[in-house]
mmCIF file of C-alpha atoms in Angstrom:
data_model
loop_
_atom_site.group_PDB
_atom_site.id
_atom_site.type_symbol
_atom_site.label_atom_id
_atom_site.label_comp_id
_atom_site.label_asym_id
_atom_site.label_seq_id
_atom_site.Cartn_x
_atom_site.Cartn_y
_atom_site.Cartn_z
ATOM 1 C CA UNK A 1245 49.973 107.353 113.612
ATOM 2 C CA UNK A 1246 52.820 107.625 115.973
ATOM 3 C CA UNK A 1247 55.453 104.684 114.757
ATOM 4 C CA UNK A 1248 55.617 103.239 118.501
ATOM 5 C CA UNK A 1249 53.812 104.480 121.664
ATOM 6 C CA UNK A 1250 55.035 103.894 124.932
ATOM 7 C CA UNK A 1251 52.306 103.351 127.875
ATOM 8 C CA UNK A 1252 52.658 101.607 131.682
ATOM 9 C CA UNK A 1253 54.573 104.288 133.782
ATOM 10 C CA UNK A 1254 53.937 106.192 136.562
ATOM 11 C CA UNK A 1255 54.331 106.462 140.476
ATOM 12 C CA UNK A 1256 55.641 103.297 142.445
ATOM 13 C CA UNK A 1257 57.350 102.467 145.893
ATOM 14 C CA UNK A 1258 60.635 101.345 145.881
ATOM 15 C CA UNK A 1259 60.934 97.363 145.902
ATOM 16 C CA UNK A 1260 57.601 97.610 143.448
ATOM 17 C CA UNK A 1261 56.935 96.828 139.826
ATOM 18 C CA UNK A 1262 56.259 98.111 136.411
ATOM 19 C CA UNK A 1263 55.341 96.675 133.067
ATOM 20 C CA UNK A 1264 56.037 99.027 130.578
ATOM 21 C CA UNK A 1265 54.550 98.904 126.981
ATOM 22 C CA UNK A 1266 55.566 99.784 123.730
ATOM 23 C CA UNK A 1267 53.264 99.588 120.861
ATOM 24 C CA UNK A 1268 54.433 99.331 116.755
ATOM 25 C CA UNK A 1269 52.282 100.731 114.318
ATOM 26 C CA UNK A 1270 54.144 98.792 112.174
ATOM 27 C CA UNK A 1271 55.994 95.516 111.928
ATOM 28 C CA UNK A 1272 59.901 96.247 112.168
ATOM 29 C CA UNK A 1273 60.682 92.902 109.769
ATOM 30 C CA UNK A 1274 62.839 89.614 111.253
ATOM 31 C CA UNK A 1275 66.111 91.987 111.772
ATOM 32 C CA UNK A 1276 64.545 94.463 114.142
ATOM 33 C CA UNK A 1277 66.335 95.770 117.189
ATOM 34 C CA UNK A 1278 63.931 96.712 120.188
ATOM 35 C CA UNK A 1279 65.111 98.302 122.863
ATOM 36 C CA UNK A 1280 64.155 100.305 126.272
ATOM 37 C CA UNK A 1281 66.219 103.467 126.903
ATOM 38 C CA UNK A 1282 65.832 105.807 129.693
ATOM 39 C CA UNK A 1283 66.411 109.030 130.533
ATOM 40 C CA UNK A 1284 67.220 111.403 133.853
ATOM 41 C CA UNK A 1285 68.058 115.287 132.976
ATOM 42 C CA UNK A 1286 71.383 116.139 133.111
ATOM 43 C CA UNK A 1287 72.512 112.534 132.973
ATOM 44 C CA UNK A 1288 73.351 110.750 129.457
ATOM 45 C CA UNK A 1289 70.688 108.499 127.759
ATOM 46 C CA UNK A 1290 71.491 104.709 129.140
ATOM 47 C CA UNK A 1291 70.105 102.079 126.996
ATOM 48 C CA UNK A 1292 68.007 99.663 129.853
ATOM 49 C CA UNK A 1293 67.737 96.652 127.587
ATOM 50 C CA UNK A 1294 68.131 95.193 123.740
ATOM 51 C CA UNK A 1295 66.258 92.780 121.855
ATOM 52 C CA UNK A 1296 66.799 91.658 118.936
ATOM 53 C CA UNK A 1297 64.542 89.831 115.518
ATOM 54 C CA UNK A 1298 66.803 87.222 116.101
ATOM 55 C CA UNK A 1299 66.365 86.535 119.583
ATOM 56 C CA UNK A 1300 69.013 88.030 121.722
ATOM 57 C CA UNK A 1301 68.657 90.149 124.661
ATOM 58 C CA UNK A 1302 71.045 92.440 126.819
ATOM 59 C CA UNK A 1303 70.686 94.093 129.869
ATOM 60 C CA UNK A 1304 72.584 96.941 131.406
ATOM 61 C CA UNK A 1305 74.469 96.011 134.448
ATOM 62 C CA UNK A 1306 72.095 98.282 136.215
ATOM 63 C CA UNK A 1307 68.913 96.815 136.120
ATOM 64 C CA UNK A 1308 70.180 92.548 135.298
ATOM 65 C CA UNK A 1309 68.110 90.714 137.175
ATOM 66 C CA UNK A 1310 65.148 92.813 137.748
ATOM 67 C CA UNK A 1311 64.175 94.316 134.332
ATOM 68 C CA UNK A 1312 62.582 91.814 132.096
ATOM 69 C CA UNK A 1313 62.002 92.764 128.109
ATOM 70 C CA UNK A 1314 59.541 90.864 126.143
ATOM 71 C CA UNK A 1315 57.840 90.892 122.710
ATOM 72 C CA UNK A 1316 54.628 89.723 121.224
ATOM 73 C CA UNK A 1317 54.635 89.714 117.443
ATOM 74 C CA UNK A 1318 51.564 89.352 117.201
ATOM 75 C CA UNK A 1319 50.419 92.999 118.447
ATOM 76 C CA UNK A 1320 54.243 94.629 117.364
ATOM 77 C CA UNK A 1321 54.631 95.119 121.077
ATOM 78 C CA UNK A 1322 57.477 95.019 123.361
ATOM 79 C CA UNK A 1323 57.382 95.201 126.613
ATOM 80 C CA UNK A 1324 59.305 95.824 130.042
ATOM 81 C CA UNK A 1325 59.208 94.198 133.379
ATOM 82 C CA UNK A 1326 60.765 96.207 135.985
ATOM 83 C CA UNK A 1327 60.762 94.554 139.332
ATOM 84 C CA UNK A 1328 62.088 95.486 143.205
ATOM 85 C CA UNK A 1329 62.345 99.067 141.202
ATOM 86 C CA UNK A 1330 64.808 101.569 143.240
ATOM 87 C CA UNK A 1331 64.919 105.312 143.542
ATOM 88 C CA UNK A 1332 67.422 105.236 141.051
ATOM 89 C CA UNK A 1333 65.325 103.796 138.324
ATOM 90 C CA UNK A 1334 63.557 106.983 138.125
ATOM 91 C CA UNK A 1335 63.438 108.353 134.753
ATOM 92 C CA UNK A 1336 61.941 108.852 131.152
ATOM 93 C CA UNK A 1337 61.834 105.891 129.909
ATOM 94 C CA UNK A 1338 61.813 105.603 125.895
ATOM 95 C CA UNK A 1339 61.121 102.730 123.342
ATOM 96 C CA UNK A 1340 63.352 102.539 120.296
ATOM 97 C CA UNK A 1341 63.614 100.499 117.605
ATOM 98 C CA UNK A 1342 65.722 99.791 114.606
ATOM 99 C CA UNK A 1343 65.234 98.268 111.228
ATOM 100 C CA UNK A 1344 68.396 96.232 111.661
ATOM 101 C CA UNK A 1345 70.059 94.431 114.717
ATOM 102 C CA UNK A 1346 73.833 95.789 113.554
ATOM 103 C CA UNK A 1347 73.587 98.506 115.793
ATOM 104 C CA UNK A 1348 71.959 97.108 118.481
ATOM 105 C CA UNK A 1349 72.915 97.683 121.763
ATOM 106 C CA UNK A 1350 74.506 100.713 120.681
ATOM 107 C CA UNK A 1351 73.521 104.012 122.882
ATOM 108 C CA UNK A 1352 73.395 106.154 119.809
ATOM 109 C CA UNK A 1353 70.218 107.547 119.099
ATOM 110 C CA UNK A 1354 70.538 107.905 115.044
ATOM 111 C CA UNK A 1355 71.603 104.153 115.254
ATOM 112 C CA UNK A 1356 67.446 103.762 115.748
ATOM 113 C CA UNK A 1357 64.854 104.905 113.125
ATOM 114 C CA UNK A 1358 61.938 105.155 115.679
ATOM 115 C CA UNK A 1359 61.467 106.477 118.947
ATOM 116 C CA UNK A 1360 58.542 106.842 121.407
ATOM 117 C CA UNK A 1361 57.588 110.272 122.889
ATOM 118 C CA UNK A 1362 58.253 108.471 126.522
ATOM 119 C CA UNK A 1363 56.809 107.337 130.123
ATOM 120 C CA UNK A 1364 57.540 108.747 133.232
ATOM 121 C CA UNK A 1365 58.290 106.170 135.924
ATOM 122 C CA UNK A 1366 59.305 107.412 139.016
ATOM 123 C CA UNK A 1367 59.961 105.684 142.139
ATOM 124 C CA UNK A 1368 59.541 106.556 145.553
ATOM 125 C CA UNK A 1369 61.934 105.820 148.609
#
């Protein structure tokens, strides 16, 4: 079984929303960092938004105030509530998540010990 499986993309007009999902196969213990990455060929891997075991969230500059991520422990899912979505936000977007929450918010991808295969979202002007 796939560790986490990502689910909730696809095509959307610009100003509309998204909820993304991830799903855990597993629990990721009180010290887990979740986090939403995304991805645009050519461009680097920009890390959307963190959240931690403990509680904390960050959001890139890019998407404060309209992306939204959530957890409910009691399915191991984390989710991601993109609103007024812009042609920009196209991408692959990825789930990740770590063991710990000392490298969270960190952009490195061997800072994580699970990532999804991806969801497409793309937005149309």
């Amino acid at each position: 079984q796939a560790p986490l499986v990502e689910s909730g993309g696809g095509p959307v007009q610009e100003g509309g929303s998204l909820r993304l999902s991830c799903r855990a196969s597993q629990y990721m213990g009180s010290r887990r960092c979740l986090a939403w990455f995304r991805h645009v060929l050519g461009k680097a891997r920009e890390g959307v938004a963190f959240l931690t075991g403990g509680g904390e969230i960050l959001y890139a500059d890019s998407v404060k105030g309209r992306f939204t991520i959530s957890q409910d422990n009691a399915t191991n899912t984390v989710y991601l509530q993109m609103n007024r979505l812009k042609p920009e936000d196209t991408a692959m977007y990825y789930c990740a998540a770590a063991v710990t929450w000392d490298t969270c918010h960190s952009s490195k991808m061997t800072d994580y010990n699970y990532w999804g295969k991806g969801t497409q979202v793309t937005v149309a002007s």
